[in-house]
JSON list of C-alpha atoms and ligand atoms in Angstrom, two decimals:
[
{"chain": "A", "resi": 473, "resn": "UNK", "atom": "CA", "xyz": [-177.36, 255.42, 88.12]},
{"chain": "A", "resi": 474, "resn": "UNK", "atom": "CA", "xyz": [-175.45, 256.95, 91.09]},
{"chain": "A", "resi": 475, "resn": "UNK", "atom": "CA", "xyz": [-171.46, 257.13, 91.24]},
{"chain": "A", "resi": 476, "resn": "UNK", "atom": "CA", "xyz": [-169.83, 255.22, 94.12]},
{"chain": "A", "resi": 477, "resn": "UNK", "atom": "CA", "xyz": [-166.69, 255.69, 95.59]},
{"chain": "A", "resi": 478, "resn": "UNK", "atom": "CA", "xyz": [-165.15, 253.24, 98.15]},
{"chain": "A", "resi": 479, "resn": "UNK", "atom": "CA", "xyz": [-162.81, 253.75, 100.41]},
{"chain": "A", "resi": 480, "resn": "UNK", "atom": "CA", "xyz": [-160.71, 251.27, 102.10]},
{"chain": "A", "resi": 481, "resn": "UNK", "atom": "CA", "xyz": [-157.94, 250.19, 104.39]},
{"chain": "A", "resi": 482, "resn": "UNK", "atom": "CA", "xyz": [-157.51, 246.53, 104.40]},
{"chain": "A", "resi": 483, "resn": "UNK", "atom": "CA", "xyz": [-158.57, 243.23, 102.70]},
{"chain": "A", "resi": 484, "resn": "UNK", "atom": "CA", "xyz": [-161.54, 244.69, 101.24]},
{"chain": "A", "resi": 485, "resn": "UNK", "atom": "CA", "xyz": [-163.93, 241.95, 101.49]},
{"chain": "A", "resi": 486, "resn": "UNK", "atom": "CA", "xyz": [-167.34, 244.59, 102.30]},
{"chain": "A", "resi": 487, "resn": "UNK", "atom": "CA", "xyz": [-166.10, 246.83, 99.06]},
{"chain": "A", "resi": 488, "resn": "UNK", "atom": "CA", "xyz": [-166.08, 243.80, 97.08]},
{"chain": "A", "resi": 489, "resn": "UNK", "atom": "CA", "xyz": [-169.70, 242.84, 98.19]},
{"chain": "A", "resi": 490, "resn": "UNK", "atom": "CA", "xyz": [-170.79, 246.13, 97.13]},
{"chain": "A", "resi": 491, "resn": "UNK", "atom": "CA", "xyz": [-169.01, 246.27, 93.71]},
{"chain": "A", "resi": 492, "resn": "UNK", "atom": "CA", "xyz": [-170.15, 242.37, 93.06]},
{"chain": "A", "resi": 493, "resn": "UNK", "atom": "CA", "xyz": [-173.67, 243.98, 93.42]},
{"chain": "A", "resi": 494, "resn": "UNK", "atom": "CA", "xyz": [-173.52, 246.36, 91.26]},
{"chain": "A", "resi": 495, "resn": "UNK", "atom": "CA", "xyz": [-172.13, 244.98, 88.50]},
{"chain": "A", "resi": 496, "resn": "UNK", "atom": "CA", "xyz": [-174.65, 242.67, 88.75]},
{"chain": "A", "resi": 497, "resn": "UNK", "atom": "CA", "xyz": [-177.26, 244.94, 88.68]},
{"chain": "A", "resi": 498, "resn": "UNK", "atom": "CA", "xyz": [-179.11, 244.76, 91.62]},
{"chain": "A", "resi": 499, "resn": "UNK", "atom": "CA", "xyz": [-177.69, 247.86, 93.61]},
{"chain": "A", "resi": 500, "resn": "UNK", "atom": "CA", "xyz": [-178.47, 250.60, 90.47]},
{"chain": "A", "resi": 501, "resn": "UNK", "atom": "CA", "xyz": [-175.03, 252.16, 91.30]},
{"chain": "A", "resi": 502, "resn": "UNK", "atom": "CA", "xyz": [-171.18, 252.07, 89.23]},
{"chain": "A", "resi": 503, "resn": "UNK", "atom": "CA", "xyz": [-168.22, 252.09, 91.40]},
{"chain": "A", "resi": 504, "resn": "UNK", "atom": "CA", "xyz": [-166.09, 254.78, 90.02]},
{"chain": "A", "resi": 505, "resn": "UNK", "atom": "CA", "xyz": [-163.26, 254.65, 92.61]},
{"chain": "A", "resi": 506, "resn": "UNK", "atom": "CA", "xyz": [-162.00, 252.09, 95.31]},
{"chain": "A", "resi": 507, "resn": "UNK", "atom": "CA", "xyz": [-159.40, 254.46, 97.07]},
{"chain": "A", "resi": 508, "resn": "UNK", "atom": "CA", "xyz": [-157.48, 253.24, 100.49]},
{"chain": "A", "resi": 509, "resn": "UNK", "atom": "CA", "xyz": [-154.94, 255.10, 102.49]},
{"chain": "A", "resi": 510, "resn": "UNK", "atom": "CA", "xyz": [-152.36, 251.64, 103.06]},
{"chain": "A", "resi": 511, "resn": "UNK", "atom": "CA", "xyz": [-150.68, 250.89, 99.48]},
{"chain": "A", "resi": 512, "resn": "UNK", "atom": "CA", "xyz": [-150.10, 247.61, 100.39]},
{"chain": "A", "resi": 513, "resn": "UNK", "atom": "CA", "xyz": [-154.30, 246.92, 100.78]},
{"chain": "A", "resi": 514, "resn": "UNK", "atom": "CA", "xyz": [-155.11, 243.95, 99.26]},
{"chain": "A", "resi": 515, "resn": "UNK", "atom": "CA", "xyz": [-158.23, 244.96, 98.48]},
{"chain": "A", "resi": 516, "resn": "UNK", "atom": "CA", "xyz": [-156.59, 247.24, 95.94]},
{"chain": "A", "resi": 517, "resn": "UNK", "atom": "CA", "xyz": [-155.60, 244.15, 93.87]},
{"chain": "A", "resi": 518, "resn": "UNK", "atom": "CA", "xyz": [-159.39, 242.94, 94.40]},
{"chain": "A", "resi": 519, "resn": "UNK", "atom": "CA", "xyz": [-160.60, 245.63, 93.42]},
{"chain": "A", "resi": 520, "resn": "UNK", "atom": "CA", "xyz": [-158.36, 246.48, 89.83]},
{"chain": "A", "resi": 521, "resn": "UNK", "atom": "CA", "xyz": [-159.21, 242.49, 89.06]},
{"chain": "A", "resi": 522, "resn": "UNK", "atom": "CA", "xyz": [-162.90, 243.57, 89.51]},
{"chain": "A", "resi": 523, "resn": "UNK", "atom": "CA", "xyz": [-161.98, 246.41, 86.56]},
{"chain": "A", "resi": 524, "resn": "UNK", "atom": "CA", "xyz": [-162.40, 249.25, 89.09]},
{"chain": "A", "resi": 525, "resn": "UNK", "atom": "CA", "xyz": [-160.33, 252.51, 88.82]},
{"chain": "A", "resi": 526, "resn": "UNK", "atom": "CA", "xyz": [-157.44, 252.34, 92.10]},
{"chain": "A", "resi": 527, "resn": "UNK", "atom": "CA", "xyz": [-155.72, 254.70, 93.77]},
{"chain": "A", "resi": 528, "resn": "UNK", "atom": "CA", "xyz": [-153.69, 254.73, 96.55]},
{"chain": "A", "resi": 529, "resn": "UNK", "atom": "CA", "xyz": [-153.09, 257.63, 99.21]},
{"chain": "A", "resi": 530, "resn": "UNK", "atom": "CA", "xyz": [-150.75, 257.22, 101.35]},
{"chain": "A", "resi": 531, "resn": "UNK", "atom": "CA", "xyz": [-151.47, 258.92, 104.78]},
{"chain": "A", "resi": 532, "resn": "UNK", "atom": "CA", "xyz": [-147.51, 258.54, 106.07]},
{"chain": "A", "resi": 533, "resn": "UNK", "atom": "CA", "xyz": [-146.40, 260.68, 103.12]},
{"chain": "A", "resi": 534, "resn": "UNK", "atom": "CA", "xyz": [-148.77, 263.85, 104.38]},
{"chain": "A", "resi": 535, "resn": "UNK", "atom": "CA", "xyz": [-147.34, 266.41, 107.13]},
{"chain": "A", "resi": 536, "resn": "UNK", "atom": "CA", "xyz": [-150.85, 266.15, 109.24]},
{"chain": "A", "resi": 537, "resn": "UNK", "atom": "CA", "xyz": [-154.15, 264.90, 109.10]},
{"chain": "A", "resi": 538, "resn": "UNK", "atom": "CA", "xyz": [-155.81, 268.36, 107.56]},
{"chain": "A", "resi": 539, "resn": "UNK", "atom": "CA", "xyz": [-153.11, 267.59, 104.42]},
{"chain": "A", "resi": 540, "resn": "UNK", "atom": "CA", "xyz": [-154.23, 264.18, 103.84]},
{"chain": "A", "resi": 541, "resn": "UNK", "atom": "CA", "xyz": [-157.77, 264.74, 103.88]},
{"chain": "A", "resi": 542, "resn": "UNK", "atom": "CA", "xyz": [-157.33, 267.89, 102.00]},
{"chain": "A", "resi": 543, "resn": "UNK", "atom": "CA", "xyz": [-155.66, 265.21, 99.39]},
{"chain": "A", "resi": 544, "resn": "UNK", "atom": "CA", "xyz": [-158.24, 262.86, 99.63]},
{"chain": "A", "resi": 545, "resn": "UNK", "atom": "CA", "xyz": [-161.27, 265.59, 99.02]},
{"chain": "A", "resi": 546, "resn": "UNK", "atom": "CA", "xyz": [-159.38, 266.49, 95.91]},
{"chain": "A", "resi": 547, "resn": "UNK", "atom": "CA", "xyz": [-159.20, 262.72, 94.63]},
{"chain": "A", "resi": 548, "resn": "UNK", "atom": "CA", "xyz": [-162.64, 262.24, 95.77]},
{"chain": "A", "resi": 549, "resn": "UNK", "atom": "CA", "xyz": [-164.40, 265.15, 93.83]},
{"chain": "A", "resi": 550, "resn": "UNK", "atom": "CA", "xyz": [-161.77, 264.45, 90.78]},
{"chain": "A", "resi": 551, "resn": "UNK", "atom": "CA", "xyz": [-163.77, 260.87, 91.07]},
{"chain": "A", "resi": 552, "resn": "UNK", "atom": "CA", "xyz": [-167.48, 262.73, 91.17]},
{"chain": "A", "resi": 553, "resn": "UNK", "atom": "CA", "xyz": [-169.34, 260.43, 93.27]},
{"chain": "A", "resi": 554, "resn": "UNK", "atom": "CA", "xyz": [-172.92, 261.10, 94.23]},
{"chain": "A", "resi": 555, "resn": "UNK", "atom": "CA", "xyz": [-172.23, 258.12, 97.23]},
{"chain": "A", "resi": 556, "resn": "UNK", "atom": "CA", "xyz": [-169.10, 257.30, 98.89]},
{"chain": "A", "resi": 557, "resn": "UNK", "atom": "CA", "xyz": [-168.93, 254.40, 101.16]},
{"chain": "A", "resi": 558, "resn": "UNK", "atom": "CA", "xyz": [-166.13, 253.92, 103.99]},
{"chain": "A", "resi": 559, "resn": "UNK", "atom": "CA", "xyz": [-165.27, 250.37, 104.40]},
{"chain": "A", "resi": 560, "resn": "UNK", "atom": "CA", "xyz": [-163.12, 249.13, 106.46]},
{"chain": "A", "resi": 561, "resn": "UNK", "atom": "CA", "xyz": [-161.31, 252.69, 106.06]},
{"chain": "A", "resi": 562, "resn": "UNK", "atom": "CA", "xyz": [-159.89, 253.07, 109.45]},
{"chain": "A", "resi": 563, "resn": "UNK", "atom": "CA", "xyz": [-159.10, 256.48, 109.41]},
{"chain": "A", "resi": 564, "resn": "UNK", "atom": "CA", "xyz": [-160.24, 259.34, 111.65]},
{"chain": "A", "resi": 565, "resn": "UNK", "atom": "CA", "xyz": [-161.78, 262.12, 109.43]},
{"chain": "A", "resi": 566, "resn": "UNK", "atom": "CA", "xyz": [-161.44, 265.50, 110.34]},
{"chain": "A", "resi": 567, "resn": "UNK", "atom": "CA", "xyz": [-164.72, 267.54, 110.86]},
{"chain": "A", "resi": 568, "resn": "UNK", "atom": "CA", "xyz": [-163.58, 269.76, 108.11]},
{"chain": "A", "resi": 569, "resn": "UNK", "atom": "CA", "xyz": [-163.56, 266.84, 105.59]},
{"chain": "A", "resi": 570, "resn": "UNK", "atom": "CA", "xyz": [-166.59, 265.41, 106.89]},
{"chain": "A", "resi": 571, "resn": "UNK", "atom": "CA", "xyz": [-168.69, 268.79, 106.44]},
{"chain": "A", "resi": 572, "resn": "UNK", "atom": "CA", "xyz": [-168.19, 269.16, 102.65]},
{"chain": "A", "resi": 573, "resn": "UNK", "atom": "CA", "xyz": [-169.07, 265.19, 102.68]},
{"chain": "A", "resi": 574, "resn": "UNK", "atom": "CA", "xyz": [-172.55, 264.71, 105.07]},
{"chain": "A", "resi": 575, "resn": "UNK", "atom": "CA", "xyz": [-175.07, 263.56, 103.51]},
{"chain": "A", "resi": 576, "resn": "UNK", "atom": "CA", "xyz": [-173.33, 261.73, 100.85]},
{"chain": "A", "resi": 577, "resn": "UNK", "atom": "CA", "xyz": [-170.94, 259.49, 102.85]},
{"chain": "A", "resi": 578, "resn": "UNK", "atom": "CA", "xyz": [-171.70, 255.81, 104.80]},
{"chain": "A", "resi": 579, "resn": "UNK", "atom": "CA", "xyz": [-169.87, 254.32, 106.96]},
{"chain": "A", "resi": 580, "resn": "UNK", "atom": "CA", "xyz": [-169.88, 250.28, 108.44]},
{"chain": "A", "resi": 581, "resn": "UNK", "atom": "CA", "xyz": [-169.39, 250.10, 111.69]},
{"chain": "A", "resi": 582, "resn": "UNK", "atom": "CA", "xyz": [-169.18, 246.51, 113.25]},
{"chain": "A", "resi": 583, "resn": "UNK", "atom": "CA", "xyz": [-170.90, 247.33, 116.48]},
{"chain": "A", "resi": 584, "resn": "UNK", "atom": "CA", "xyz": [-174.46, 247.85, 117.09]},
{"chain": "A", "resi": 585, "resn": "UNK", "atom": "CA", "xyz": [-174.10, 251.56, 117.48]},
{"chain": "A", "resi": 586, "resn": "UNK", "atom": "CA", "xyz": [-174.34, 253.75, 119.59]},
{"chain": "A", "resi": 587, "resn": "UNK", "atom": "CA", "xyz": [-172.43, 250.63, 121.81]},
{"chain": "A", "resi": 588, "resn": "UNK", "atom": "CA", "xyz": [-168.97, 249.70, 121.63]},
{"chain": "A", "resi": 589, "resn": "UNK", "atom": "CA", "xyz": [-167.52, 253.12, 118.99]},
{"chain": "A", "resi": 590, "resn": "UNK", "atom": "CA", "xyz": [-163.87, 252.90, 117.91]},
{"chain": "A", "resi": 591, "resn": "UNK", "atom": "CA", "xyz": [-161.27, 250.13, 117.65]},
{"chain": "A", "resi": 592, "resn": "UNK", "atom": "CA", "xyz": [-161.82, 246.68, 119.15]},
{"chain": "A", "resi": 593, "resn": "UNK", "atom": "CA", "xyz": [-166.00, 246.33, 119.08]},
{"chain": "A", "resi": 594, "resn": "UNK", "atom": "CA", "xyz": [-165.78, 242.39, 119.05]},
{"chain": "A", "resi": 595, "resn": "UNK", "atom": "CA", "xyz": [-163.58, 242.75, 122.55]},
{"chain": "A", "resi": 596, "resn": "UNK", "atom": "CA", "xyz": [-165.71, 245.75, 123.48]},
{"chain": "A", "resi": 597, "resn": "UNK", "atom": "CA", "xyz": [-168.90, 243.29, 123.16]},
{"chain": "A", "resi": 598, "resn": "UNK", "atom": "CA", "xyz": [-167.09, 239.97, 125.03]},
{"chain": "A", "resi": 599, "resn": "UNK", "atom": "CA", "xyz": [-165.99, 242.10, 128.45]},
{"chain": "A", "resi": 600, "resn": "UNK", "atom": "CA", "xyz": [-169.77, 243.88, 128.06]},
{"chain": "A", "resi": 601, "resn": "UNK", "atom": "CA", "xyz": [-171.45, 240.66, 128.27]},
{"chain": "A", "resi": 602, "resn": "UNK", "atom": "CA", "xyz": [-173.97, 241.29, 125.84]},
{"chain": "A", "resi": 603, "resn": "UNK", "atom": "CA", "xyz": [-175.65, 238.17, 124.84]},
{"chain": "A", "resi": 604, "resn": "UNK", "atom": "CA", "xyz": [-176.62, 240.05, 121.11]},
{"chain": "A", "resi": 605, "resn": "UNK", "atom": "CA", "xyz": [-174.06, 241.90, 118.72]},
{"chain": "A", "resi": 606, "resn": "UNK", "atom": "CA", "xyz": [-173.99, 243.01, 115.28]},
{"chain": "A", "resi": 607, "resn": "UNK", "atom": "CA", "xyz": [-173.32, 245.96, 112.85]},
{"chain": "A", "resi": 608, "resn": "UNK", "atom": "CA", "xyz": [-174.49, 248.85, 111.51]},
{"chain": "A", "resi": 609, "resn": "UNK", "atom": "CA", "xyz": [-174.55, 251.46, 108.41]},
{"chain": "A", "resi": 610, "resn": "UNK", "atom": "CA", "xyz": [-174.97, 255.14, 108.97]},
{"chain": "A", "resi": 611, "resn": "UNK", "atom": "CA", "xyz": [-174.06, 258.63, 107.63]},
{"chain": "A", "resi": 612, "resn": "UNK", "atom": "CA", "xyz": [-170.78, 259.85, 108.45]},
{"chain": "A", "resi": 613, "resn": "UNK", "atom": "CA", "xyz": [-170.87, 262.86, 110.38]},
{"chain": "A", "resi": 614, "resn": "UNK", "atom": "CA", "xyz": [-167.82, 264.98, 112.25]},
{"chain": "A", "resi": 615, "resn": "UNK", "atom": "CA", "xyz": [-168.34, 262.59, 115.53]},
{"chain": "A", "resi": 616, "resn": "UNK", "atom": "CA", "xyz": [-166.56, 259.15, 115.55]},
{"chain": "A", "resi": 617, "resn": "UNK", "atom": "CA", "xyz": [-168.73, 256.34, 114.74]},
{"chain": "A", "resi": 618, "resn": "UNK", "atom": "CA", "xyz": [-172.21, 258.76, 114.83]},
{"chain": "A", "resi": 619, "resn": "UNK", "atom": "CA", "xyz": [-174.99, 260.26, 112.69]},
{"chain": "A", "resi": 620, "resn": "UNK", "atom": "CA", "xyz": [-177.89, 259.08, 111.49]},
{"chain": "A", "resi": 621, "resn": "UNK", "atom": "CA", "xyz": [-178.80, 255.20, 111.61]},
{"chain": "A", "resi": 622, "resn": "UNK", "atom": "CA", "xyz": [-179.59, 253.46, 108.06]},
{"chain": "A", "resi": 623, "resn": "UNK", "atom": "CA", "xyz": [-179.50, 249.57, 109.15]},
{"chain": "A", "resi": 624, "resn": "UNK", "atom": "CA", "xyz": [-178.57, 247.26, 111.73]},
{"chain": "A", "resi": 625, "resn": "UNK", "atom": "CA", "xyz": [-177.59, 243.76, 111.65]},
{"chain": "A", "resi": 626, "resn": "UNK", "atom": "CA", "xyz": [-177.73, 240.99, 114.91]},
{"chain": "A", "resi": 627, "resn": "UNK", "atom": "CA", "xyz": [-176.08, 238.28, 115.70]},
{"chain": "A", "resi": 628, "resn": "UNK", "atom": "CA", "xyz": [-176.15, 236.12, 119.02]},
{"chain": "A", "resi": 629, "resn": "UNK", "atom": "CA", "xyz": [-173.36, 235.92, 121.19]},
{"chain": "A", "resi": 630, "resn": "UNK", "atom": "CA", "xyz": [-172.35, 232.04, 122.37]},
{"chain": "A", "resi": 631, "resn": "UNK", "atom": "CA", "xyz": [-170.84, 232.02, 125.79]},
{"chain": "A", "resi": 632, "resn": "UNK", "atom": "CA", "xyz": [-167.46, 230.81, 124.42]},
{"chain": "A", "resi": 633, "resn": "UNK", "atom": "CA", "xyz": [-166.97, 232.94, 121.77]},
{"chain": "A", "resi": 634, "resn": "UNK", "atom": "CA", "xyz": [-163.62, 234.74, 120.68]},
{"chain": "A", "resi": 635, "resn": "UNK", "atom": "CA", "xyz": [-163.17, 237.70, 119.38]},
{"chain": "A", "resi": 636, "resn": "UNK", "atom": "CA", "xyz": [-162.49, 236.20, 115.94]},
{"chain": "A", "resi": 637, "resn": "UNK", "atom": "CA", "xyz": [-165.69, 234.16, 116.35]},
{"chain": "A", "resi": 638, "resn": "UNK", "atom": "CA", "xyz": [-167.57, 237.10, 116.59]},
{"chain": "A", "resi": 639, "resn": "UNK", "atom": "CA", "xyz": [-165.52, 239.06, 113.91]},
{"chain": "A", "resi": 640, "resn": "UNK", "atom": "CA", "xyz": [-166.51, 236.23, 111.31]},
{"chain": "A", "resi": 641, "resn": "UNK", "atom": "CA", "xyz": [-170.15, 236.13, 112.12]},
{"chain": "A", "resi": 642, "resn": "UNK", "atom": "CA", "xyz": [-170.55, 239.82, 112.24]},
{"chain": "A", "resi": 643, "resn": "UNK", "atom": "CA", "xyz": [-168.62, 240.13, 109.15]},
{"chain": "A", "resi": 644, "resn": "UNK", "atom": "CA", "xyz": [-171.31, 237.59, 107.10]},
{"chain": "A", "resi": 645, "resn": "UNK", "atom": "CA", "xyz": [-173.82, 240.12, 108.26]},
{"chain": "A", "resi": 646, "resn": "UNK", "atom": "CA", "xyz": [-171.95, 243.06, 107.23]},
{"chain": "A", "resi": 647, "resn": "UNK", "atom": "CA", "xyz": [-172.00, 241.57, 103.54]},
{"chain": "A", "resi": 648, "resn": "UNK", "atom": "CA", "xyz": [-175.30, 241.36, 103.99]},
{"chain": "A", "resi": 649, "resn": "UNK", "atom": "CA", "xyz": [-176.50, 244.77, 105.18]},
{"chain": "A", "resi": 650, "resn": "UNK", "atom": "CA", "xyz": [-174.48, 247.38, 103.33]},
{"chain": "A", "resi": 651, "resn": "UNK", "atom": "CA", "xyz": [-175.47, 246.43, 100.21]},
{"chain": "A", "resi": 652, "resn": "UNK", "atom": "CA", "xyz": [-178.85, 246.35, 101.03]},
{"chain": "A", "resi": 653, "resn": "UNK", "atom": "CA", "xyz": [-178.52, 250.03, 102.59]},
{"chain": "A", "resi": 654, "resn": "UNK", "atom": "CA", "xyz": [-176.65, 250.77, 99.06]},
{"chain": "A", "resi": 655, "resn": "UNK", "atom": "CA", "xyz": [-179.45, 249.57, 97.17]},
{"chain": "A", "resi": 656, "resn": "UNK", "atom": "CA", "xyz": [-181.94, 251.72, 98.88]},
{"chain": "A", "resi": 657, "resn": "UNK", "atom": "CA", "xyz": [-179.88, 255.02, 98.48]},
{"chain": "A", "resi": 658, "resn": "UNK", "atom": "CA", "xyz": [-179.24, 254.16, 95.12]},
{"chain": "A", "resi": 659, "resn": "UNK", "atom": "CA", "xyz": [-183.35, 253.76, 94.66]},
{"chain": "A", "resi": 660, "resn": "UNK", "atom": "CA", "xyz": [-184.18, 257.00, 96.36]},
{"chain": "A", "resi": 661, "resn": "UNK", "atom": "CA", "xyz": [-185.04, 255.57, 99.49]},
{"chain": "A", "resi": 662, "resn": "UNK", "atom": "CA", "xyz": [-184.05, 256.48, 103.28]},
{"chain": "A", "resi": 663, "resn": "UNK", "atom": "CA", "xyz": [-183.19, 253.06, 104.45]},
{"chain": "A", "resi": 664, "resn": "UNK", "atom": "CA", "xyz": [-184.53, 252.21, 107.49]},
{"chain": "A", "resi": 665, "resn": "UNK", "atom": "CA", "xyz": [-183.19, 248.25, 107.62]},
{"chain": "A", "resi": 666, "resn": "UNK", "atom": "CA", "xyz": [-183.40, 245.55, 110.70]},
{"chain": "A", "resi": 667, "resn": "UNK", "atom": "CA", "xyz": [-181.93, 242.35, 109.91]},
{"chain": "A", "resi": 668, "resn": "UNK", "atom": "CA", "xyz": [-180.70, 239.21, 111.91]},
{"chain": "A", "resi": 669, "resn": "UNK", "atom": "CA", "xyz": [-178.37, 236.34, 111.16]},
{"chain": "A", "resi": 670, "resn": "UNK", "atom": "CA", "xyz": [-177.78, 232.94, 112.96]},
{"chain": "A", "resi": 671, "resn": "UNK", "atom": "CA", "xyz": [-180.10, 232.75, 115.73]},
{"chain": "A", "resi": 672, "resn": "UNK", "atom": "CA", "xyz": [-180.37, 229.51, 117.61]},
{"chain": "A", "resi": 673, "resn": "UNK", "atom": "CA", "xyz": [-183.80, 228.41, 118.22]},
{"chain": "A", "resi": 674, "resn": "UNK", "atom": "CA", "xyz": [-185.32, 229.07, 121.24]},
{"chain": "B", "resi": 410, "resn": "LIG", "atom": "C1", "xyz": [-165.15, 245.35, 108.77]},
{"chain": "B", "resi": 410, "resn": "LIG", "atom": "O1", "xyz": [-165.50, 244.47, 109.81]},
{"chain": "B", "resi": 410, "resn": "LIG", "atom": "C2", "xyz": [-165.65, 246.75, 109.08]},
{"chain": "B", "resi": 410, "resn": "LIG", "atom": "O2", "xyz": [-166.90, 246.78, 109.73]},
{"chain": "B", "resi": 410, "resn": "LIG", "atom": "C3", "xyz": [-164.56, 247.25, 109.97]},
{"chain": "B", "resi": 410, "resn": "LIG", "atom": "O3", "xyz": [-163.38, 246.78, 109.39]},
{"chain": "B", "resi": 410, "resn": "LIG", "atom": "C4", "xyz": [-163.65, 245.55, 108.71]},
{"chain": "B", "resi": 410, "resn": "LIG", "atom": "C5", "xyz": [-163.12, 245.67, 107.31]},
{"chain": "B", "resi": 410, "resn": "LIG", "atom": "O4", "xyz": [-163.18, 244.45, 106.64]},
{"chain": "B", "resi": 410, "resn": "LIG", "atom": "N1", "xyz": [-164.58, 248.67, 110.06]},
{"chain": "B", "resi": 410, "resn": "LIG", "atom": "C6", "xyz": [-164.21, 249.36, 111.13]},
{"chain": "B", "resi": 410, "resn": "LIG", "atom": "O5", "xyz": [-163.82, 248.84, 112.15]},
{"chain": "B", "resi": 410, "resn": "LIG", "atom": "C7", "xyz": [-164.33, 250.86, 110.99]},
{"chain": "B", "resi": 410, "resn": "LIG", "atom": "N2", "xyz": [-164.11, 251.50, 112.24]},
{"chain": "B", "resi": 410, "resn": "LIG", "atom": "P1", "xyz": [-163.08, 244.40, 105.05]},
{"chain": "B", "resi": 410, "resn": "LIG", "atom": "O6", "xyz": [-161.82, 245.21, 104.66]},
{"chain": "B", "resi": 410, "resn": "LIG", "atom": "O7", "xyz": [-162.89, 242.96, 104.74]},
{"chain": "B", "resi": 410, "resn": "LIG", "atom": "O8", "xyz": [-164.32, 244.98, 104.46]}
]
């Protein structure tokens, strides 16, 4: 059984997807750690009612980004995780961190990537025009919102959609896809994993 880790920023609602799947067996993982940089995260709470060891790290208390990343490799490898899963964590890693990390770290990313990297995706994907949207898993690497693809989910895009429209219906498929990429790592496999949600008929 492999050792997860979960990082976190906000509300928490992806980390408690993949936790809810493990402990019900069907990802063959344990989450050992649900860690976020914001002490006030809800999904902290959500997290310590799903009996999963907390901790908080607060980034404001560290002098730079190289100290608080230095902090969180320390907490991380105290933790020994063989995965560790970014979600919703929405900080910038530096490529030092990253380094002793690739290979072993996902990230969800609610864009269909390589378009629409950063903040903002669902507002990124409205001024675009796209008429399809989505999200996607991948490796974490030293480049923002890059390395190597392990699932995508799409969505349509309906010409009156809001940002917060799009937010919810990407988000449905986010619950969706990264446990299924979690399952496969924790199997052995490479994931490779297309999947669509809420397509009107044609
Ligand atoms: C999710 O939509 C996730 O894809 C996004 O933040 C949200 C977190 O929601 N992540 C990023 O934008 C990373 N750059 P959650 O806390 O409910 O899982």
């Amino acid at each position: 059984m492999k050792r997860v880790a979960i990082l976190i920023s906000g509300g928490g609602s992806n980390m408690v997807r993949l936790v809810e799947e493990m402990q019900a067996g069907r990802i063959d993982g344990a989450p050992v750690l649900v860690l976020s940089n914001r002490p006030q995260a809800a999904g902290l709470q959500r997290a310590a009612a799903l009996n999963v060891p907390t901790q908080a790290l607060d980034h404001k208390s560290f002098p730079d980004r190289a100290a608080f990343d230095a902090a969180l490799h320390d907490a991380l490898t105290a933790a020994q995780p063989d995965i560790v899963c970014l979600a919703g964590f929405m900080r910038i890693l530096t490529p030092e961190f990253t380094a002793k990390w690739e290979g072993k770290m996902l990230n969800i990313h609610p864009s269909l990537l390589p378009l629409f990297r950063g903040l903002h995706t669902h507002r990124q994907a409205l001024e675009a025009g796209v008429t399809v949207h989505g999200c996607t898993v991948h490796g974490v690497t030293a480049a923002l919102d890059d390395g190597p693809i392990h699932g995508q989910a799409v969505v349509p895009v309906h010409p009156n959609d809001t940002e917060a429209d799009l937010a919810a219906r990407v988000l449905v498929e986010e619950h969706k896809l990264y446990p299924a990429v979690l399952a496969a790592l924790c199997a052995g496999r490479t994931p490779h994993i297309a999947q669509s949600g809420a397509f009107p008929e044609a």
